[in-house]
Amino acid sequence: MNVLNKINLIDQPVKAQIIKLEEIIDTISNDNNDYEIYTNEEIIIKYIPSKILKKNINIKISMSNEIWKIKLKKEKIDA
């Protein structure tokens, strides 16, 4: 069963957000949980796709009221 982890990075320093995202990306590669991340930094939106490119992680990005919502989910690979 997938668990949805909601993580609020709003108003944290960019460096702290990047470190947390690196941890999440490493974690999602090893578990089946989904992540919903909130940030107010556009640079994070530009950073994530290059980091998940070869890790079989799906991403959905949306924005509302100056807040970015990023959904990360491990891609299911049929064997």
PDB file of C-alpha atoms in Angstrom:
ATOM      1  CA  MET A   1       0.000   0.000   0.000  1.00  0.00           C
ATOM      2  CA  ASN A   2       1.330   3.414  -0.943  1.00  0.00           C
ATOM      3  CA  VAL A   3       1.556   6.092   1.699  1.00  0.00           C
ATOM      4  CA  LEU A   4       1.327   9.757   0.722  1.00  0.00           C
ATOM      5  CA  ASN A   5       3.988  11.790   2.494  1.00  0.00           C
ATOM      6  CA  LYS A   6       3.309  15.532   2.473  1.00  0.00           C
ATOM      7  CA  ILE A   7       6.391  17.674   2.961  1.00  0.00           C
ATOM      8  CA  ASN A   8       6.283  21.435   3.410  1.00  0.00           C
ATOM      9  CA  LEU A   9       9.489  23.190   2.329  1.00  0.00           C
ATOM     10  CA  ILE A  10       7.930  26.644   2.077  1.00  0.00           C
ATOM     11  CA  ASP A  11      10.155  29.455   3.372  1.00  0.00           C
ATOM     12  CA  GLN A  12      13.087  27.149   4.120  1.00  0.00           C
ATOM     13  CA  PRO A  13      16.454  28.182   2.670  1.00  0.00           C
ATOM     14  CA  VAL A  14      17.029  26.876  -0.866  1.00  0.00           C
ATOM     15  CA  LYS A  15      20.044  24.843   0.227  1.00  0.00           C
ATOM     16  CA  ALA A  16      17.975  23.091   2.915  1.00  0.00           C
ATOM     17  CA  GLN A  17      15.242  22.379   0.354  1.00  0.00           C
ATOM     18  CA  ILE A  18      17.742  20.836  -2.060  1.00  0.00           C
ATOM     19  CA  ILE A  19      19.223  18.640   0.672  1.00  0.00           C
ATOM     20  CA  LYS A  20      15.737  17.441   1.670  1.00  0.00           C
ATOM     21  CA  LEU A  21      14.841  16.744  -1.964  1.00  0.00           C
ATOM     22  CA  GLU A  22      17.999  14.668  -2.409  1.00  0.00           C
ATOM     23  CA  GLU A  23      16.954  12.600   0.627  1.00  0.00           C
ATOM     24  CA  ILE A  24      13.433  12.154  -0.749  1.00  0.00           C
ATOM     25  CA  ILE A  25      14.680  11.108  -4.189  1.00  0.00           C
ATOM     26  CA  ASP A  26      16.996   8.520  -2.622  1.00  0.00           C
ATOM     27  CA  THR A  27      14.184   7.274  -0.379  1.00  0.00           C
ATOM     28  CA  ILE A  28      11.578   7.005  -3.127  1.00  0.00           C
ATOM     29  CA  SER A  29      13.943   4.785  -5.093  1.00  0.00           C
ATOM     30  CA  ASN A  30      13.822   2.266  -2.226  1.00  0.00           C
ATOM     31  CA  ASP A  31      10.176   2.392  -1.141  1.00  0.00           C
ATOM     32  CA  ASN A  32       6.715   2.497  -2.686  1.00  0.00           C
ATOM     33  CA  ASN A  33       5.536   5.676  -1.013  1.00  0.00           C
ATOM     34  CA  ASP A  34       4.335   8.773  -2.839  1.00  0.00           C
ATOM     35  CA  TYR A  35       5.498  12.274  -1.976  1.00  0.00           C
ATOM     36  CA  GLU A  36       3.730  15.604  -2.221  1.00  0.00           C
ATOM     37  CA  ILE A  37       6.182  18.449  -1.730  1.00  0.00           C
ATOM     38  CA  TYR A  38       5.298  22.117  -1.297  1.00  0.00           C
ATOM     39  CA  THR A  39       7.745  24.922  -2.062  1.00  0.00           C
ATOM     40  CA  ASN A  40       7.740  28.595  -2.940  1.00  0.00           C
ATOM     41  CA  GLU A  41      11.088  28.399  -4.793  1.00  0.00           C
ATOM     42  CA  GLU A  42      10.923  28.103  -8.588  1.00  0.00           C
ATOM     43  CA  ILE A  43      14.546  26.937  -8.718  1.00  0.00           C
ATOM     44  CA  ILE A  44      13.432  23.689  -7.065  1.00  0.00           C
ATOM     45  CA  ILE A  45      11.017  23.079  -9.945  1.00  0.00           C
ATOM     46  CA  LYS A  46      13.899  23.388 -12.385  1.00  0.00           C
ATOM     47  CA  TYR A  47      16.192  21.213 -10.260  1.00  0.00           C
ATOM     48  CA  ILE A  48      14.051  18.111  -9.703  1.00  0.00           C
ATOM     49  CA  PRO A  49      13.549  16.803 -13.279  1.00  0.00           C
ATOM     50  CA  SER A  50      17.265  16.416 -13.918  1.00  0.00           C
ATOM     51  CA  LYS A  51      17.692  14.564 -10.620  1.00  0.00           C
ATOM     52  CA  ILE A  52      14.927  12.006 -11.218  1.00  0.00           C
ATOM     53  CA  LEU A  53      15.569  11.450 -14.913  1.00  0.00           C
ATOM     54  CA  LYS A  54      17.175   7.998 -14.606  1.00  0.00           C
ATOM     55  CA  LYS A  55      15.484   6.886 -11.397  1.00  0.00           C
ATOM     56  CA  ASN A  56      12.080   5.787 -12.769  1.00  0.00           C
ATOM     57  CA  ILE A  57      10.172   8.412 -10.806  1.00  0.00           C
ATOM     58  CA  ASN A  58       7.060  10.119 -12.164  1.00  0.00           C
ATOM     59  CA  ILE A  59       6.568  13.804 -11.461  1.00  0.00           C
ATOM     60  CA  LYS A  60       3.564  16.128 -11.582  1.00  0.00           C
ATOM     61  CA  ILE A  61       3.975  19.831 -10.929  1.00  0.00           C
ATOM     62  CA  SER A  62       1.274  22.403 -10.315  1.00  0.00           C
ATOM     63  CA  MET A  63       1.102  25.906  -8.886  1.00  0.00           C
ATOM     64  CA  SER A  64      -1.530  27.756  -6.918  1.00  0.00           C
ATOM     65  CA  ASN A  65      -1.232  31.049  -5.021  1.00  0.00           C
ATOM     66  CA  GLU A  66       2.551  31.296  -5.508  1.00  0.00           C
ATOM     67  CA  ILE A  67       3.056  27.809  -4.033  1.00  0.00           C
ATOM     68  CA  TRP A  68       4.423  24.938  -6.113  1.00  0.00           C
ATOM     69  CA  LYS A  69       3.110  21.428  -5.502  1.00  0.00           C
ATOM     70  CA  ILE A  70       5.321  18.584  -6.687  1.00  0.00           C
ATOM     71  CA  LYS A  71       4.054  15.006  -6.706  1.00  0.00           C
ATOM     72  CA  LEU A  72       6.659  12.268  -6.934  1.00  0.00           C
ATOM     73  CA  LYS A  73       5.773   8.624  -7.398  1.00  0.00           C
ATOM     74  CA  LYS A  74       7.938   5.651  -8.236  1.00  0.00           C
ATOM     75  CA  GLU A  75       7.172   4.421 -11.724  1.00  0.00           C
ATOM     76  CA  LYS A  76       5.905   0.853 -11.837  1.00  0.00           C
ATOM     77  CA  ILE A  77       7.982  -1.254 -14.174  1.00  0.00           C
ATOM     78  CA  ASP A  78       6.384  -4.366 -15.593  1.00  0.00           C
ATOM     79  CA  ALA A  79       8.754  -7.302 -15.640  1.00  0.00           C
TER      80      ALA A  79
END
